Amino acid sequence: MNIAQLQQEIIKLKKEKDVCVLAHSYQAREICEIADFTGDSYKLSVDASKVTNKTILMCGVRFMAETCKILSPDKTVILAAPMAGCAMADQMDKALISQVKENFPDYTVVAYINTTAELKTICDVCVTSSSAVKIVNNIDSKNILFIPDCNLGAHVAAQCPDKSIKLLNGGCPIHACVTVDDVKAAKALHPDAELLVHPECVPAVCELADYIGSTSGIMDYAVKSDKKEFIIGTEISIAEHLQYMCPDKKFHILSLKLICPNMKATTLVDVYNCLAGTGGEEIELDDDTIRDAKRCIDEMIRLGG
Ligand code: 13P
Ligand code: SF4
């Protein structure tokens, strides 16, 4: 089957089998085209919790599928590409953070949503890249232990000067690879373009940006802006999607290092196989994990709302 035929079969099967397909904005265009919802990790899990379909198929990475399962425990949640982890979420586990917490007993533990469900069970509140500053400002405690991303943590710390924020040495190896030299090279090639970067990039790169924001934030900014040319400092799919959305503007990739192999693991054939019942992995979390991890996500909704 060619791409168009596969897409037709997928659209037919998802109706027949009552499946809602979610695609993170880092997914390929042909997958986003057949999805019921696209967006960032938080938006997708909230979208999924509102639909009536019995089954959710996540085209993204494992922590996103887990977040859907936590918010929709009665639904069947399937991860389309079982090999799709997140290099940042896999950096820190419950055992490590339990130990660290012993050294910082009076700190509120703030976990980026890019963490495993198991780790969320021992954290106090979750944040996303778009909500982190607001939520940290709304936390009563002055002392914050921010995990796992030290770059997003540094971005938050700079904007929350009243808080004492401890960071650990974690982060996204894809975004953290981008250097100031990469920025200089991209600006030399596209001197009229604005630079939009994700806060998972290192602070020296963020300092050179015209806008710092989440994947959705970057897309909204570029769509609404009067400017005509942009360098996109996050996963390269975002530049491609924006080019389709805004044909009168120009979008450039900041660096070829910004390709997330985990996000690129899902193919249209994986989606088809999941719907045909021969692929994917059902996410299974025990009741205690769902209950304790949900507390952390509920706090995010309460403090970020
Ligand atoms: P969002 O939460 O903005 O979707 O980002 C997820 C991610 O993995 C960024 O690298
Ligand atoms: Fe994880 Fe980085 Fe890939 Fe995002 S880009 S899914 S943080 S490895």
Short mmCIF file of C-alpha atoms and ligand atoms in Angstrom, two decimals:
data_model
loop_
_atom_site.label_atom_id
_atom_site.label_comp_id
_atom_site.label_asym_id
_atom_site.label_seq_id
_atom_site.Cartn_x
_atom_site.Cartn_y
_atom_site.Cartn_z
CA MET A 1 0.00 0.00 0.00
CA ASN A 2 1.23 3.51 -0.68
CA ILE A 3 1.00 6.30 1.95
CA ALA A 4 -2.43 7.53 0.79
CA GLN A 5 -3.89 3.99 0.76
CA LEU A 6 -2.46 3.27 4.22
CA GLN A 7 -4.00 6.49 5.51
CA GLN A 8 -7.41 5.54 4.05
CA GLU A 9 -7.23 2.10 5.71
CA ILE A 10 -6.23 3.70 9.03
CA ILE A 11 -9.14 6.15 8.90
CA LYS A 12 -11.54 3.26 8.18
CA LEU A 13 -10.12 1.00 10.91
CA LYS A 14 -10.08 3.64 13.65
CA LYS A 15 -13.79 4.27 13.06
CA GLU A 16 -14.63 0.56 12.99
CA LYS A 17 -12.65 -0.14 16.17
CA ASP A 18 -13.58 3.06 18.05
CA VAL A 19 -9.98 4.21 18.49
CA CYS A 20 -8.84 7.79 19.08
CA VAL A 21 -5.40 8.44 17.55
CA LEU A 22 -3.15 11.02 19.23
CA ALA A 23 -0.01 12.36 17.54
CA HIS A 24 2.57 14.54 19.27
CA SER A 25 3.69 17.51 17.16
CA TYR A 26 7.14 15.89 16.74
CA GLN A 27 5.56 13.09 14.69
CA ALA A 28 5.85 12.92 10.90
CA ARG A 29 3.30 14.78 8.79
CA GLU A 30 1.64 11.64 7.41
CA ILE A 31 0.90 10.52 10.98
CA CYS A 32 -0.38 13.92 12.13
CA GLU A 33 -2.72 13.93 9.09
CA ILE A 34 -4.63 10.83 10.28
CA ALA A 35 -4.66 11.80 13.99
CA ASP A 36 -7.79 12.91 15.84
CA PHE A 37 -5.68 15.23 17.99
CA THR A 38 -2.20 16.69 17.61
CA GLY A 39 -0.30 18.89 20.05
CA ASP A 40 2.05 18.85 23.00
CA SER A 41 2.23 16.08 25.58
CA TYR A 42 -0.05 17.75 28.12
CA LYS A 43 -2.73 18.81 25.62
CA LEU A 44 -2.87 15.30 24.16
CA SER A 45 -3.46 13.61 27.51
CA VAL A 46 -6.20 16.11 28.41
CA ASP A 47 -7.79 15.65 24.93
CA ALA A 48 -7.68 11.87 25.44
CA SER A 49 -9.40 12.07 28.83
CA LYS A 50 -12.36 13.90 27.25
CA VAL A 51 -13.12 11.58 24.33
CA THR A 52 -15.60 8.69 24.56
CA ASN A 53 -13.56 6.17 22.53
CA LYS A 54 -12.63 3.03 24.46
CA THR A 55 -9.11 2.91 23.04
CA ILE A 56 -6.40 5.56 22.73
CA LEU A 57 -3.50 5.03 20.33
CA MET A 58 -0.50 7.23 21.22
CA CYS A 59 1.91 8.15 18.44
CA GLY A 60 4.63 9.67 20.58
CA VAL A 61 6.84 8.37 23.37
CA ARG A 62 6.23 6.15 26.39
CA PHE A 63 5.84 8.82 29.11
CA MET A 64 3.08 10.45 27.01
CA ALA A 65 1.19 7.15 26.76
CA GLU A 66 1.63 6.66 30.51
CA THR A 67 0.26 10.14 31.22
CA CYS A 68 -2.82 9.26 29.11
CA LYS A 69 -3.31 6.05 31.09
CA ILE A 70 -3.02 7.95 34.41
CA LEU A 71 -5.69 10.43 33.31
CA SER A 72 -7.89 7.78 31.62
CA PRO A 73 -7.40 4.59 33.66
CA ASP A 74 -10.54 2.93 32.27
CA LYS A 75 -9.42 3.28 28.66
CA THR A 76 -7.12 0.94 26.78
CA VAL A 77 -4.00 2.98 25.95
CA ILE A 78 -1.63 1.68 23.28
CA LEU A 79 1.84 3.02 22.47
CA ALA A 80 2.21 2.69 18.69
CA ALA A 81 6.00 2.12 18.75
CA PRO A 82 6.98 0.17 21.89
CA MET A 83 10.66 1.10 21.41
CA ALA A 84 9.87 4.85 21.69
CA GLY A 85 11.19 5.90 25.09
CA CYS A 86 12.40 9.39 25.99
CA ALA A 87 16.12 9.76 26.65
CA MET A 88 15.38 12.41 29.30
CA ALA A 89 12.57 10.51 31.06
CA ASP A 90 14.81 7.43 31.26
CA GLN A 91 17.64 9.33 33.00
CA MET A 92 16.19 9.37 36.53
CA ASP A 93 14.29 6.65 38.36
CA LYS A 94 12.42 6.35 41.63
CA ALA A 95 15.37 4.84 43.52
CA LEU A 96 17.71 7.73 42.59
CA ILE A 97 15.23 10.48 43.41
CA SER A 98 14.20 8.81 46.69
CA GLN A 99 17.86 9.05 47.74
CA VAL A 100 18.20 12.67 46.59
CA LYS A 101 15.01 13.59 48.49
CA GLU A 102 16.64 12.41 51.73
CA ASN A 103 19.26 15.14 51.29
CA PHE A 104 16.60 17.80 50.64
CA PRO A 105 13.78 16.94 53.05
CA ASP A 106 12.22 20.44 53.03
CA TYR A 107 12.18 20.81 49.23
CA THR A 108 9.08 20.53 47.02
CA VAL A 109 9.92 18.09 44.21
CA VAL A 110 8.82 19.47 40.84
CA ALA A 111 8.90 16.91 38.01
CA TYR A 112 8.86 17.81 34.34
CA ILE A 113 6.12 15.78 32.65
CA ASN A 114 8.95 14.01 30.76
CA THR A 115 9.36 11.50 33.63
CA THR A 116 8.17 7.92 34.09
CA ALA A 117 4.84 7.21 35.83
CA GLU A 118 6.79 5.40 38.54
CA LEU A 119 8.95 8.46 39.29
CA LYS A 120 5.90 10.76 39.34
CA THR A 121 4.53 8.73 42.29
CA ILE A 122 7.15 10.26 44.64
CA CYS A 123 7.10 13.82 43.26
CA ASP A 124 4.92 16.68 44.52
CA VAL A 125 3.85 18.37 41.31
CA CYS A 126 4.33 18.00 37.57
CA VAL A 127 5.00 20.80 35.10
CA THR A 128 5.16 21.12 31.33
CA SER A 129 7.52 23.47 29.54
CA SER A 130 4.67 25.94 29.00
CA SER A 131 3.37 25.88 32.59
CA ALA A 132 6.61 25.50 34.62
CA VAL A 133 7.19 29.17 35.49
CA LYS A 134 3.60 29.80 36.54
CA ILE A 135 3.39 26.61 38.62
CA VAL A 136 6.73 27.12 40.40
CA ASN A 137 5.67 30.70 41.25
CA ASN A 138 2.37 29.35 42.65
CA ILE A 139 4.04 26.77 44.94
CA ASP A 140 3.95 27.86 48.62
CA SER A 141 7.40 26.52 49.44
CA LYS A 142 10.51 28.62 48.65
CA ASN A 143 12.70 25.54 48.22
CA ILE A 144 12.25 23.62 44.97
CA LEU A 145 14.04 20.51 43.69
CA PHE A 146 13.45 20.59 39.92
CA ILE A 147 13.95 17.33 37.97
CA PRO A 148 15.15 16.05 35.54
CA ASP A 149 15.93 18.88 33.09
CA CYS A 150 18.58 21.32 34.34
CA ASN A 151 18.11 23.54 31.26
CA LEU A 152 14.36 23.97 31.69
CA GLY A 153 15.11 24.29 35.42
CA ALA A 154 17.60 27.11 34.79
CA HIS A 155 15.04 28.89 32.58
CA VAL A 156 12.47 28.62 35.40
CA ALA A 157 14.99 29.72 38.06
CA ALA A 158 15.84 32.86 36.06
CA GLN A 159 12.15 33.81 36.02
CA CYS A 160 11.38 32.87 39.63
CA PRO A 161 14.04 34.85 41.55
CA ASP A 162 12.17 34.46 44.87
CA LYS A 163 12.63 30.68 44.80
CA SER A 164 15.65 28.66 45.79
CA ILE A 165 15.84 26.05 43.01
CA LYS A 166 18.14 22.99 43.14
CA LEU A 167 18.85 21.29 39.82
CA LEU A 168 20.23 17.86 38.96
CA ASN A 169 22.39 17.05 35.98
CA GLY A 170 19.69 15.81 33.60
CA GLY A 171 18.20 16.99 30.33
CA CYS A 172 17.26 16.21 26.77
CA PRO A 173 20.35 15.01 24.90
CA ILE A 174 18.83 16.18 21.62
CA HIS A 175 18.09 19.80 22.57
CA ALA A 176 21.15 20.08 24.86
CA CYS A 177 23.49 19.29 21.93
CA VAL A 178 22.72 22.57 20.18
CA THR A 179 25.55 25.08 20.65
CA VAL A 180 26.05 28.84 20.37
CA ASP A 181 28.12 28.13 17.23
CA ASP A 182 25.09 26.36 15.70
CA VAL A 183 23.04 29.49 16.40
CA LYS A 184 25.70 31.77 14.87
CA ALA A 185 25.86 29.57 11.75
CA ALA A 186 22.05 29.54 11.34
CA LYS A 187 21.81 33.32 11.88
CA ALA A 188 24.59 33.91 9.34
CA LEU A 189 22.59 31.89 6.78
CA HIS A 190 19.26 33.54 7.67
CA PRO A 191 20.04 37.01 9.06
CA ASP A 192 16.41 38.22 8.87
CA ALA A 193 14.92 35.27 10.71
CA GLU A 194 13.74 35.28 14.33
CA LEU A 195 15.11 32.50 16.53
CA LEU A 196 12.49 30.47 18.46
CA VAL A 197 13.85 27.87 20.89
CA HIS A 198 12.60 25.26 23.34
CA PRO A 199 13.75 25.77 26.97
CA GLU A 200 15.34 22.29 26.87
CA CYS A 201 18.20 24.03 24.99
CA VAL A 202 21.18 25.19 27.08
CA PRO A 203 20.90 28.70 28.66
CA ALA A 204 23.62 30.16 26.36
CA VAL A 205 21.47 29.21 23.33
CA CYS A 206 18.22 30.43 24.97
CA GLU A 207 19.86 33.81 25.66
CA LEU A 208 20.21 34.36 21.90
CA ALA A 209 16.55 33.58 21.17
CA ASP A 210 13.77 36.02 20.29
CA TYR A 211 11.26 33.65 21.88
CA ILE A 212 11.61 30.72 24.31
CA GLY A 213 8.66 28.34 24.62
CA SER A 214 7.16 24.87 24.47
CA THR A 215 6.41 23.11 21.19
CA SER A 216 2.88 24.57 21.19
CA GLY A 217 4.22 27.96 22.28
CA ILE A 218 6.68 28.07 19.38
CA MET A 219 3.96 27.10 16.89
CA ASP A 220 1.47 29.67 18.21
CA TYR A 221 4.12 32.40 18.23
CA ALA A 222 5.17 31.71 14.61
CA VAL A 223 1.57 31.49 13.33
CA LYS A 224 0.52 34.77 15.00
CA SER A 225 3.73 36.74 14.31
CA ASP A 226 3.92 39.47 11.65
CA LYS A 227 7.50 38.32 10.94
CA LYS A 228 8.07 36.23 7.82
CA GLU A 229 11.11 34.09 8.61
CA PHE A 230 12.04 31.89 11.56
CA ILE A 231 14.80 29.55 12.75
CA ILE A 232 13.18 26.76 14.75
CA GLY A 233 15.19 25.56 17.77
CA THR A 234 13.34 22.36 18.56
CA GLU A 235 12.70 18.99 16.89
CA ILE A 236 12.82 19.43 13.11
CA SER A 237 9.22 18.24 12.54
CA ILE A 238 7.97 21.53 13.99
CA ALA A 239 9.61 23.49 11.14
CA GLU A 240 7.99 21.15 8.61
CA HIS A 241 4.49 21.41 10.15
CA LEU A 242 4.79 25.20 10.36
CA GLN A 243 5.79 25.40 6.69
CA TYR A 244 2.53 23.64 5.76
CA MET A 245 0.51 25.82 8.15
CA CYS A 246 2.02 29.14 7.00
CA PRO A 247 2.98 28.86 3.32
CA ASP A 248 3.68 32.61 3.12
CA LYS A 249 6.45 32.33 5.78
CA LYS A 250 9.85 30.61 5.78
CA PHE A 251 10.96 28.15 8.46
CA HIS A 252 14.55 26.96 8.88
CA ILE A 253 15.97 24.18 11.02
CA LEU A 254 18.43 25.41 13.69
CA SER A 255 20.54 22.25 13.62
CA LEU A 256 20.38 18.77 12.14
CA LYS A 257 21.14 17.51 15.65
CA LEU A 258 17.52 18.29 16.50
CA ILE A 259 16.15 14.95 15.34
CA CYS A 260 14.68 12.86 18.15
CA PRO A 261 15.08 9.16 17.19
CA ASN A 262 12.43 8.12 19.71
CA MET A 263 9.89 10.47 18.19
CA LYS A 264 10.81 9.24 14.74
CA ALA A 265 10.33 5.58 15.74
CA THR A 266 6.61 5.54 14.84
CA THR A 267 5.74 4.77 11.23
CA LEU A 268 2.41 4.78 9.44
CA VAL A 269 2.72 0.99 9.20
CA ASP A 270 2.99 0.84 13.02
CA VAL A 271 -0.27 2.79 13.27
CA TYR A 272 -1.94 0.46 10.77
CA ASN A 273 -0.65 -2.66 12.58
CA CYS A 274 -1.93 -1.38 15.94
CA LEU A 275 -5.39 -0.84 14.48
CA ALA A 276 -5.27 -4.26 12.79
CA GLY A 277 -4.46 -5.76 16.21
CA THR A 278 -0.94 -6.94 15.42
CA GLY A 279 1.28 -4.18 16.82
CA GLY A 280 1.93 -1.68 19.58
CA GLU A 281 2.03 -2.21 23.33
CA GLU A 282 -0.81 -1.79 25.77
CA ILE A 283 0.26 0.45 28.68
CA GLU A 284 -0.43 -1.27 31.98
CA LEU A 285 0.01 0.55 35.28
CA ASP A 286 -1.08 -0.80 38.65
CA ASP A 287 -3.74 1.03 40.67
CA ASP A 288 -1.27 2.41 43.25
CA THR A 289 0.97 3.88 40.55
CA ILE A 290 -2.01 5.49 38.82
CA ARG A 291 -3.32 6.93 42.11
CA ASP A 292 0.04 8.35 43.28
CA ALA A 293 1.18 9.63 39.88
CA LYS A 294 -2.22 11.27 39.35
CA ARG A 295 -1.78 13.28 42.56
CA CYS A 296 1.27 14.92 40.97
CA ILE A 297 -0.63 15.67 37.73
CA ASP A 298 -3.72 16.95 39.60
CA GLU A 299 -1.44 19.37 41.47
CA MET A 300 -0.17 20.61 38.11
CA ILE A 301 -3.73 21.28 36.95
CA ARG A 302 -4.61 23.00 40.28
CA LEU A 303 -1.52 25.26 40.38
CA GLY A 304 -1.42 25.91 36.63
CA GLY A 305 -5.13 26.56 36.10
P1 13P B 1 6.06 19.24 24.91
O1 13P B 1 5.70 18.95 26.34
O2 13P B 1 6.13 20.68 24.59
O3 13P B 1 5.16 18.46 24.03
O4 13P B 1 7.54 18.70 24.67
C1 13P B 1 7.81 17.37 24.81
C2 13P B 1 9.21 17.09 24.50
O5 13P B 1 9.58 15.94 24.51
C3 13P B 1 10.12 18.19 24.21
O6 13P B 1 11.33 17.68 23.82
FE1 SF4 B 2 12.61 13.13 25.08
FE2 SF4 B 2 14.26 14.96 24.05
FE3 SF4 B 2 12.96 13.30 22.44
FE4 SF4 B 2 11.64 15.23 23.74
S1 SF4 B 2 13.19 15.49 22.17
S2 SF4 B 2 11.00 13.08 23.52
S3 SF4 B 2 12.78 15.28 25.69
S4 SF4 B 2 14.50 12.73 23.98
#
